[in-house]
Amino acid sequence: MTSKDGYSWTEAQGLRAGVPSIGVIEPPTNVKSADTVYDVIVVGAGYCGLTAARDASLAGLKVLLLEARDRIGGRSWSSNIEGYPYEMGGTWVFWGQANVWREIARYGMQDELEISYDFSKGINKYLLSSPQGVQTFSHEEEDALMQSSLAKLVNVDGCLGRTVVPFPHSGVLTPEARKYDHMSVADRLAEIKNDLTPNERLCAEAFVLLCSGGTLETTSFYEFLHWWALSGYSYEGCIDYLVKYKFRGGQSSFAIRFFREALASGNLTYAFNSPVAKIQHGGEGVQITTRVGKTYKAAKMICAIPLNVLNDVAFDPPLAPGRKAAATTGHVNQCVKVHAEISDKDLRSFTGISYPHNGLLYGFGDGTTPAGNTHVVAFGGQHNHFHPEENLEHTKAALQGFVPMKIQRLVFHNWSKDEFAKGAWFFPAPGLLATHLKDMRARERNIVFACSDWALGWRSFIDGAIEEGTRAAITVRGDFAGRVKL
Ligand code: FAD
């Protein structure tokens, strides 16, 4: 099946909107009666909504899952093109992420992972490209440079940030954490400007921007410390947790397991291509109206849509002021993620930073396609932001900014123009978490708000989405205590 989402380009086919995915659901709905009053309506079929819908339906609740798109997975989905899975959004998982690993074990997918890197071929080098030219390092030198630069960045306490974020899954921001949340990474870099070598500065800045998709000024220093703590307070941990292990069959091969299990319960009704426009939740239950005017009713609702689009839905009564303010501020991540299939086999083992001049700042060999070509993935963000489909020559030039390559195919999803995401993974500007984390997580009457964007642990990751979906289902099951399996 082909989703309306995503883009691909080849010389022969030109630019095409829409790419194939096993995450597209056919038929798009199994709603039988418009009069049914559900126990719970889940809005959003990303990992959070899928987890919530599955757990609630397995507990015996009558669940309706409403999703704006034609597919499951939200910001994590894959497109299989000529036998190779391109990850359009969320990609990497790790066994240290407890929620994600619980699900991988549940579906017996422990042996369906592969390692992105292969440091055994051709140009087995780290290429550090800046306006001053290109420097070449071994991967061992790359690791040492990244570790020393990030250690200087996070070392606010002589313990590499351990005293600031001792419990990275805690819901409480200590006074110290709040202090660092009000600080940007640019502020922190100003403090240590005399301690960093020019190369350390390049590496630290590019790595932070890879994580935030924002600018140095709009990146909360606390949230970077939080990622660092979750990754075991080391650069090696960051690589293991953030960019190493992915599904051989692509993310959609994982997400579809959640959907199928929910469906097999017999308690799941669903409707795709159903953007929700209005949510009324004044009285006993909830009434939801889609853009085309269909209405659905339920006793409870789980709202599993991202922060940056919450204000696009009309809530009656309106959202609580703190949540509304958080949504108005939004998160800052405008990551540009581009895949290229290239015929240069030698580039399978390169990693590179191309910064600060280039549109894509971090890239590396991510796989080998069935045709024997190299798959390169590269990331940009708000810093030098661009829309990859608008000017393909610019997009290709940004890829060439790492190292010359012969591009055969491009694949990407423009998350900035995506009306149901308005950005990539959550990353906060200074002050958002200290001011609004509690507001984002709060319940409003019969609505539980759940999303990776305000998870406590791996906030902004697939793991965080599953954490939140689990929390939401447990909360709603509690409302039906006595009637459902707890
Ligand atoms: P979403 O996936 O955004 O799901 C929300 C759903 O709500 C969507 O399906 C959306 O269509 C739907 N929706 C929105 N508005 C409406 C409406 N009005 N009516 C009905 N439905 C609506 N995480 C990792 O763990 N590892 C990674 O390597 C990684 N890399 C990433 C790379 C990119 C480019 C991106 C974009 C994300 C990445 N992430 C990664 C983050 C991860 O993808 C997300 O944190 C996670 O998928 C979010 O899940 P969610 O269910 O909370 O939200």
XYZ file of C-alpha atoms and ligand atoms in Angstrom:
539
model
C 0.000 0.000 0.000
C 1.136 3.545 -0.650
C 0.825 6.271 1.959
C 0.138 9.874 1.011
C 3.074 10.763 3.266
C 6.746 10.983 2.291
C 8.666 11.659 -0.903
C 11.003 9.724 -3.171
C 13.116 10.846 -6.078
C 15.073 9.048 -8.781
C 16.355 10.410 -12.079
C 13.941 8.157 -13.983
C 10.825 8.829 -11.875
C 11.455 12.385 -10.735
C 9.994 13.582 -7.440
C 7.020 11.558 -6.213
C 4.774 12.403 -3.291
C 3.719 9.322 -1.323
C 5.733 6.185 -0.649
C 4.800 2.550 0.033
C 4.423 1.334 3.603
C 3.107 -1.733 5.384
C 1.783 0.736 7.974
C -1.060 1.801 5.654
C -4.291 0.241 6.946
C -6.799 -1.290 4.542
C -9.714 -1.054 4.763
C -9.281 2.381 6.332
C -12.160 1.888 8.748
C -14.189 -0.877 10.360
C -16.766 1.416 11.988
C -20.161 -0.302 11.730
C -22.537 2.068 13.462
C -22.341 5.817 13.956
C -24.437 5.462 17.117
C -22.057 3.357 19.177
C -20.929 4.935 22.433
C -17.424 3.666 23.078
C -15.746 3.238 26.430
C -12.753 5.153 25.171
C -11.728 6.961 22.005
C -8.004 7.144 21.337
C -7.009 9.962 18.971
C -3.650 9.385 17.259
C -2.189 6.070 16.061
C 1.477 6.736 16.773
C 3.225 4.396 19.202
C 1.547 6.142 22.136
C -1.975 5.801 20.746
C -1.320 2.268 19.489
C -0.090 1.160 22.919
C -3.031 2.819 24.656
C -5.580 1.380 22.211
C -4.077 -2.096 22.463
C -3.867 -2.175 26.254
C -7.351 -0.745 26.706
C -8.927 -3.130 24.207
C -7.120 -6.126 25.707
C -8.522 -5.104 29.094
C -12.019 -5.516 27.661
C -12.853 -1.883 26.893
C -14.645 -0.960 23.668
C -12.097 1.253 21.934
C -12.298 3.527 18.892
C -8.962 4.571 17.400
C -9.149 7.724 15.249
C -6.193 8.738 13.101
C -5.769 11.636 10.663
C -3.387 9.807 8.333
C -3.832 6.714 6.172
C -1.344 4.770 8.290
C -0.193 3.839 11.775
C 3.088 4.921 13.374
C 2.808 8.724 13.395
C 6.346 10.092 13.563
C 7.850 6.568 13.290
C 7.234 4.748 10.034
C 9.176 3.047 7.296
C 8.888 2.683 3.553
C 10.164 -0.412 1.847
C 11.463 0.519 -1.606
C 13.027 -2.130 -3.838
C 13.512 -4.413 -0.856
C 15.094 -1.856 1.452
C 13.443 -0.121 4.441
C 13.879 3.653 4.622
C 13.045 5.070 8.036
C 11.046 8.232 7.564
C 11.094 9.238 11.222
C 11.888 7.362 14.458
C 14.408 4.637 13.750
C 16.810 3.434 16.410
C 15.946 1.453 19.537
C 18.063 -0.060 22.296
C 17.554 -2.708 24.972
C 18.381 -0.114 27.622
C 15.072 1.554 26.761
C 12.837 -0.462 29.053
C 9.450 0.227 27.472
C 10.559 -0.392 23.921
C 12.427 -3.527 24.867
C 9.421 -4.925 26.728
C 7.475 -4.615 23.476
C 10.263 -6.055 21.321
C 10.349 -9.071 23.645
C 6.519 -9.285 23.631
C 6.550 -9.648 19.838
C 9.642 -11.897 19.763
C 11.574 -9.390 17.645
C 14.881 -9.554 19.558
C 16.627 -11.025 16.528
C 15.117 -8.608 14.039
C 17.570 -5.802 14.798
C 20.663 -4.829 12.867
C 23.508 -2.372 13.425
C 23.529 0.769 11.308
C 27.284 1.175 11.265
C 29.690 -1.046 9.386
C 33.241 0.165 9.972
C 34.926 -2.312 7.670
C 34.635 -0.902 4.171
C 36.212 1.647 1.844
C 36.385 5.149 3.220
C 36.361 4.053 6.851
C 36.754 7.574 8.160
C 35.259 10.442 10.080
C 35.068 13.539 7.878
C 34.851 16.834 9.716
C 33.886 19.453 7.174
C 33.769 23.171 8.036
C 34.281 26.395 6.037
C 37.986 25.930 6.790
C 38.091 22.664 4.833
C 37.752 18.924 5.438
C 39.706 17.116 8.140
C 39.892 13.335 8.183
C 40.025 11.197 11.332
C 39.804 7.523 12.214
C 36.623 6.434 14.003
C 38.675 5.960 17.181
C 39.800 9.581 16.907
C 36.190 10.594 16.242
C 35.038 8.877 19.447
C 37.794 10.552 21.483
C 36.994 13.979 20.025
C 33.257 13.626 20.588
C 33.729 12.329 24.143
C 36.102 15.151 25.109
C 33.899 17.876 23.596
C 30.643 16.587 25.105
C 32.293 15.903 28.474
C 33.344 19.566 28.641
C 29.841 20.659 27.644
C 28.012 18.641 30.315
C 30.557 18.833 33.097
C 28.815 21.451 35.200
C 29.441 19.573 38.448
C 32.751 17.738 38.063
C 30.697 14.527 37.639
C 29.621 14.870 33.984
C 26.151 16.062 34.952
C 25.369 13.160 37.290
C 24.380 15.392 40.183
C 22.047 17.490 37.995
C 20.149 14.507 36.562
C 20.718 11.640 39.023
C 17.334 10.009 38.193
C 16.638 10.554 34.493
C 13.164 8.983 34.708
C 12.008 11.243 37.513
C 9.027 13.540 36.990
C 10.473 16.197 39.282
C 12.820 18.871 38.018
C 15.046 19.776 40.970
C 15.936 23.462 41.491
C 19.256 22.727 39.767
C 17.583 21.075 36.827
C 15.214 24.033 36.537
C 18.163 26.381 36.515
C 19.710 24.518 33.584
C 16.364 24.293 31.823
C 16.210 28.077 31.758
C 19.647 28.072 30.156
C 20.252 27.401 26.448
C 23.122 25.383 25.032
C 24.386 28.679 23.563
C 24.549 30.053 27.138
C 26.495 27.007 28.285
C 28.898 27.205 25.328
C 29.594 30.833 26.218
C 30.619 29.690 29.721
C 33.166 27.194 28.376
C 34.293 29.057 25.279
C 37.933 29.127 26.400
C 38.002 25.409 27.284
C 37.044 23.982 23.882
C 39.424 23.486 20.975
C 37.999 24.622 17.611
C 37.302 21.004 16.653
C 35.677 20.254 20.001
C 33.428 23.253 19.519
C 32.383 22.088 16.040
C 31.674 18.582 17.309
C 29.775 19.694 20.415
C 27.606 22.169 18.492
C 26.823 19.775 15.642
C 25.977 16.918 18.021
C 23.663 19.090 20.120
C 21.894 20.325 16.989
C 21.555 16.748 15.767
C 19.735 16.022 19.054
C 17.533 19.117 19.173
C 16.828 19.985 15.532
C 16.691 23.588 16.788
C 19.366 26.236 17.151
C 21.877 26.551 19.973
C 19.798 29.427 21.372
C 16.535 27.463 21.288
C 17.931 24.237 22.781
C 17.317 23.701 26.508
C 20.607 22.800 28.148
C 18.739 20.723 30.744
C 17.084 18.576 28.091
C 20.460 17.866 26.555
C 21.739 16.882 30.030
C 18.661 14.660 30.332
C 19.492 12.813 27.073
C 23.082 12.496 28.254
C 21.973 11.029 31.591
C 19.579 8.585 29.901
C 22.478 7.484 27.699
C 24.637 6.600 30.702
C 26.570 9.899 30.871
C 28.936 9.031 28.000
C 29.299 9.544 24.258
C 29.592 5.784 23.766
C 26.216 5.471 25.513
C 24.745 8.131 23.215
C 25.740 6.101 20.165
C 24.343 2.860 21.604
C 21.042 4.392 22.663
C 20.496 6.925 19.908
C 21.789 5.736 16.529
C 22.955 2.132 16.447
C 20.251 -0.556 16.407
C 17.297 -0.554 14.023
C 14.725 -3.029 12.725
C 15.750 -5.019 9.647
C 12.133 -4.820 8.494
C 11.718 -1.129 9.381
C 9.708 0.566 12.135
C 6.375 -0.226 10.515
C 7.107 -3.946 10.985
C 7.096 -3.232 14.745
C 4.123 -0.847 14.878
C 1.881 -3.214 12.917
C 2.257 -5.821 15.692
C 0.590 -3.438 18.179
C -2.279 -2.760 15.790
C -2.853 -6.413 14.922
C -2.869 -7.468 18.572
C -5.390 -4.755 19.428
C -7.581 -5.813 16.501
C -7.411 -9.476 17.493
C -8.945 -8.575 20.876
C -12.242 -8.000 19.043
C -12.655 -4.727 20.955
C -10.994 -2.328 18.533
C -12.880 -0.182 16.080
C -10.801 2.210 13.993
C -11.025 4.962 11.420
C -8.031 6.268 9.461
C -8.106 9.391 7.222
C -10.105 10.947 10.056
C -8.543 14.210 11.281
C -10.258 15.308 14.464
C -11.420 18.932 14.418
C -13.384 19.342 17.640
C -13.520 17.730 21.071
C -16.403 18.498 23.442
C -15.968 17.152 26.919
C -18.155 19.177 29.225
C -20.596 16.681 30.679
C -20.556 12.960 31.330
C -18.494 11.910 28.361
C -16.700 13.083 25.260
C -17.979 13.925 21.783
C -15.486 14.086 18.961
C -16.128 15.642 15.553
C -13.885 15.042 12.568
C -13.127 17.603 9.852
C -15.778 16.086 7.617
C -18.367 16.357 10.369
C -18.594 12.757 11.602
C -19.229 12.546 15.332
C -18.208 9.828 17.757
C -19.058 9.469 21.451
C -17.301 7.819 24.354
C -17.126 7.873 28.134
C -13.379 8.633 28.073
C -10.778 9.830 25.629
C -7.034 9.442 25.265
C -5.601 12.346 23.289
C -2.337 11.058 21.791
C -1.476 13.846 19.348
C 1.736 15.897 19.419
C 2.240 19.153 21.314
C 2.801 21.205 18.173
C -0.660 20.404 16.768
C -2.764 20.423 19.945
C -3.949 23.977 19.294
C -5.260 22.942 15.869
C -8.079 21.040 17.538
C -10.968 23.026 19.035
C -11.515 21.911 22.629
C -14.788 22.799 24.317
C -14.298 23.748 27.116
C -10.920 25.107 26.035
C -7.647 23.490 27.021
C -6.404 24.330 30.510
C -4.331 27.543 30.389
C -0.991 25.833 31.165
C -1.428 23.213 28.434
C -2.634 25.829 25.979
C 0.431 27.977 26.713
C 2.743 24.975 26.287
C 1.153 24.168 22.924
C 1.413 27.787 21.855
C 5.131 27.761 22.668
C 5.531 24.314 21.119
C 8.775 22.429 20.753
C 11.612 23.577 18.520
C 12.669 20.491 16.576
C 12.476 21.059 12.815
C 14.787 18.176 11.893
C 15.367 17.576 8.185
C 16.140 13.873 7.676
C 17.170 12.767 4.195
C 18.062 9.312 2.873
C 20.219 8.829 -0.194
C 20.936 5.622 -2.061
C 24.344 6.182 -3.645
C 26.394 4.033 -5.950
C 29.649 4.741 -4.059
C 30.203 1.451 -2.235
C 33.290 2.955 -0.589
C 31.173 5.330 1.474
C 29.462 2.601 3.533
C 31.792 3.258 6.466
C 31.998 7.049 6.540
C 30.625 9.232 9.274
C 30.639 12.997 8.933
C 29.829 16.390 10.305
C 29.393 19.269 7.865
C 28.926 22.389 9.951
C 28.132 25.272 10.376
C 27.782 26.145 6.689
C 25.812 23.146 5.375
C 22.092 22.400 5.325
C 22.690 18.840 6.556
C 25.067 18.710 9.493
C 25.411 15.038 10.449
C 25.496 12.039 8.121
C 26.785 8.486 7.837
C 26.583 5.211 5.951
C 23.478 3.489 7.335
C 23.201 0.327 5.247
C 23.677 -1.500 1.963
C 20.691 -1.815 -0.378
C 19.843 -5.082 -2.219
C 21.321 -3.465 -5.363
C 24.664 -3.280 -3.514
C 24.509 0.492 -3.185
C 25.259 2.446 -0.035
C 22.452 3.977 1.980
C 23.407 7.292 3.591
C 21.249 9.053 6.149
C 21.771 12.731 6.971
C 20.217 15.252 9.343
C 19.736 18.997 9.423
C 17.432 21.233 11.447
C 16.381 24.756 12.246
C 19.965 25.820 11.807
C 20.119 26.356 7.982
C 16.646 24.888 7.603
C 15.363 23.836 4.168
C 12.466 21.859 2.687
C 14.039 18.957 0.768
C 11.292 18.638 -1.878
C 11.356 22.325 -2.819
C 14.785 22.324 -4.421
C 16.265 18.914 -5.098
C 19.545 20.370 -6.334
C 19.961 22.102 -2.982
C 19.141 18.845 -1.173
C 21.706 16.932 -3.226
C 24.288 19.681 -2.676
C 23.707 19.419 1.090
C 24.486 15.683 0.874
C 27.582 16.392 -1.203
C 28.571 18.713 1.643
C 29.897 15.691 3.531
C 31.795 14.088 0.670
C 31.165 13.825 -3.090
C 28.664 11.035 -3.797
C 26.708 9.673 -6.761
C 23.083 9.963 -5.723
C 20.655 7.447 -7.275
C 17.662 7.931 -5.019
C 16.381 10.295 -2.342
C 13.731 9.395 0.251
C 12.401 11.682 2.978
C 9.404 12.982 4.926
C 9.107 16.726 5.450
C 8.138 16.869 9.132
C 8.081 20.666 9.219
C 5.297 20.877 6.644
C 3.444 17.885 8.090
C 0.167 19.282 9.416
C -0.228 16.437 11.941
C 3.215 16.843 13.496
C 4.514 20.362 12.713
C 7.997 19.243 13.617
C 10.032 16.154 14.362
C 10.707 14.620 17.783
C 10.040 16.850 20.806
C 12.843 19.110 21.893
C 12.119 22.037 24.210
C 13.395 25.599 24.160
C 14.708 26.938 27.470
C 12.034 27.139 30.148
C 9.299 24.984 28.593
C 9.834 21.953 30.821
C 10.429 23.928 34.016
C 7.218 25.866 33.387
C 4.892 23.360 31.736
C 5.925 19.694 32.093
C 3.270 19.163 34.783
C 0.655 21.023 32.733
C 1.320 18.888 29.654
C 0.848 15.684 31.670
C -2.270 16.739 33.578
C -5.649 15.121 32.978
C -8.666 17.251 32.026
C -11.994 15.741 33.076
C -12.558 12.682 30.871
C -9.491 13.251 28.719
C -6.072 11.754 29.392
C -3.355 13.526 27.414
C -0.557 11.150 26.448
C 2.366 11.596 24.073
C 6.062 10.940 23.810
C 6.458 14.732 23.919
C 5.817 14.791 27.657
C 7.041 11.349 28.722
C 9.242 11.326 31.811
C 12.068 9.021 30.747
C 12.855 8.747 27.032
C 10.818 11.847 26.291
C 10.701 12.388 22.513
C 11.610 8.779 21.737
C 9.602 5.712 20.750
C 10.222 4.430 24.258
C 8.601 7.561 25.676
C 5.577 7.117 23.410
C 5.106 3.562 24.724
C 5.653 4.777 28.310
C 2.881 7.315 27.794
C 0.492 4.925 26.027
C 0.920 2.484 28.888
C 0.213 5.208 31.464
C -2.871 6.386 29.594
C -4.380 2.905 29.302
C -3.750 2.189 32.982
C -5.392 5.486 33.926
C -8.493 4.798 31.841
C -8.708 1.196 32.981
C -8.729 2.585 36.520
C -11.841 4.604 35.610
C -13.599 1.367 34.698
C -12.312 -0.548 37.733
C -14.581 -3.433 38.599
C -15.617 -3.854 34.951
C -12.257 -4.554 33.311
C -9.209 -6.699 33.846
C -6.716 -4.560 35.769
P 3.133 10.581 17.032
O 3.944 9.493 16.462
O 3.308 11.934 16.480
O 1.610 10.133 16.906
C 0.573 11.070 16.976
C -0.494 10.698 15.961
O -1.566 11.638 16.083
C -0.007 10.792 14.519
O -0.238 9.580 13.849
C -0.822 11.936 13.927
O -1.126 11.758 12.565
C -2.071 11.897 14.776
N -2.789 13.168 14.774
C -2.306 14.424 14.882
N -3.292 15.320 14.821
C -4.457 14.619 14.675
C -5.813 14.983 14.556
N -6.229 16.257 14.576
N -6.734 14.001 14.419
C -6.372 12.688 14.392
N -5.085 12.292 14.502
C -4.134 13.248 14.648
N 12.624 8.076 18.373
C 13.407 7.037 18.706
O 13.143 6.345 19.699
N 14.496 6.709 17.930
C 14.842 7.413 16.810
O 15.794 7.077 16.108
C 14.048 8.544 16.470
N 14.336 9.287 15.370
C 13.422 10.204 14.913
C 13.628 10.834 13.679
C 12.676 11.679 13.161
C 12.918 12.366 11.842
C 11.466 11.903 13.881
C 10.392 12.782 13.309
C 11.266 11.312 15.109
C 12.244 10.462 15.652
N 12.071 9.825 16.876
C 12.901 8.824 17.272
C 10.971 10.205 17.779
C 9.769 9.275 17.679
O 9.476 9.048 16.339
C 8.574 9.934 18.365
O 8.922 10.404 19.636
C 7.407 8.969 18.532
O 7.184 8.244 17.361
C 6.190 9.780 18.911
O 5.097 8.917 19.109
P 3.715 9.483 19.623
O 2.734 8.388 19.489
O 3.884 10.089 20.964
O 3.374 10.684 18.626
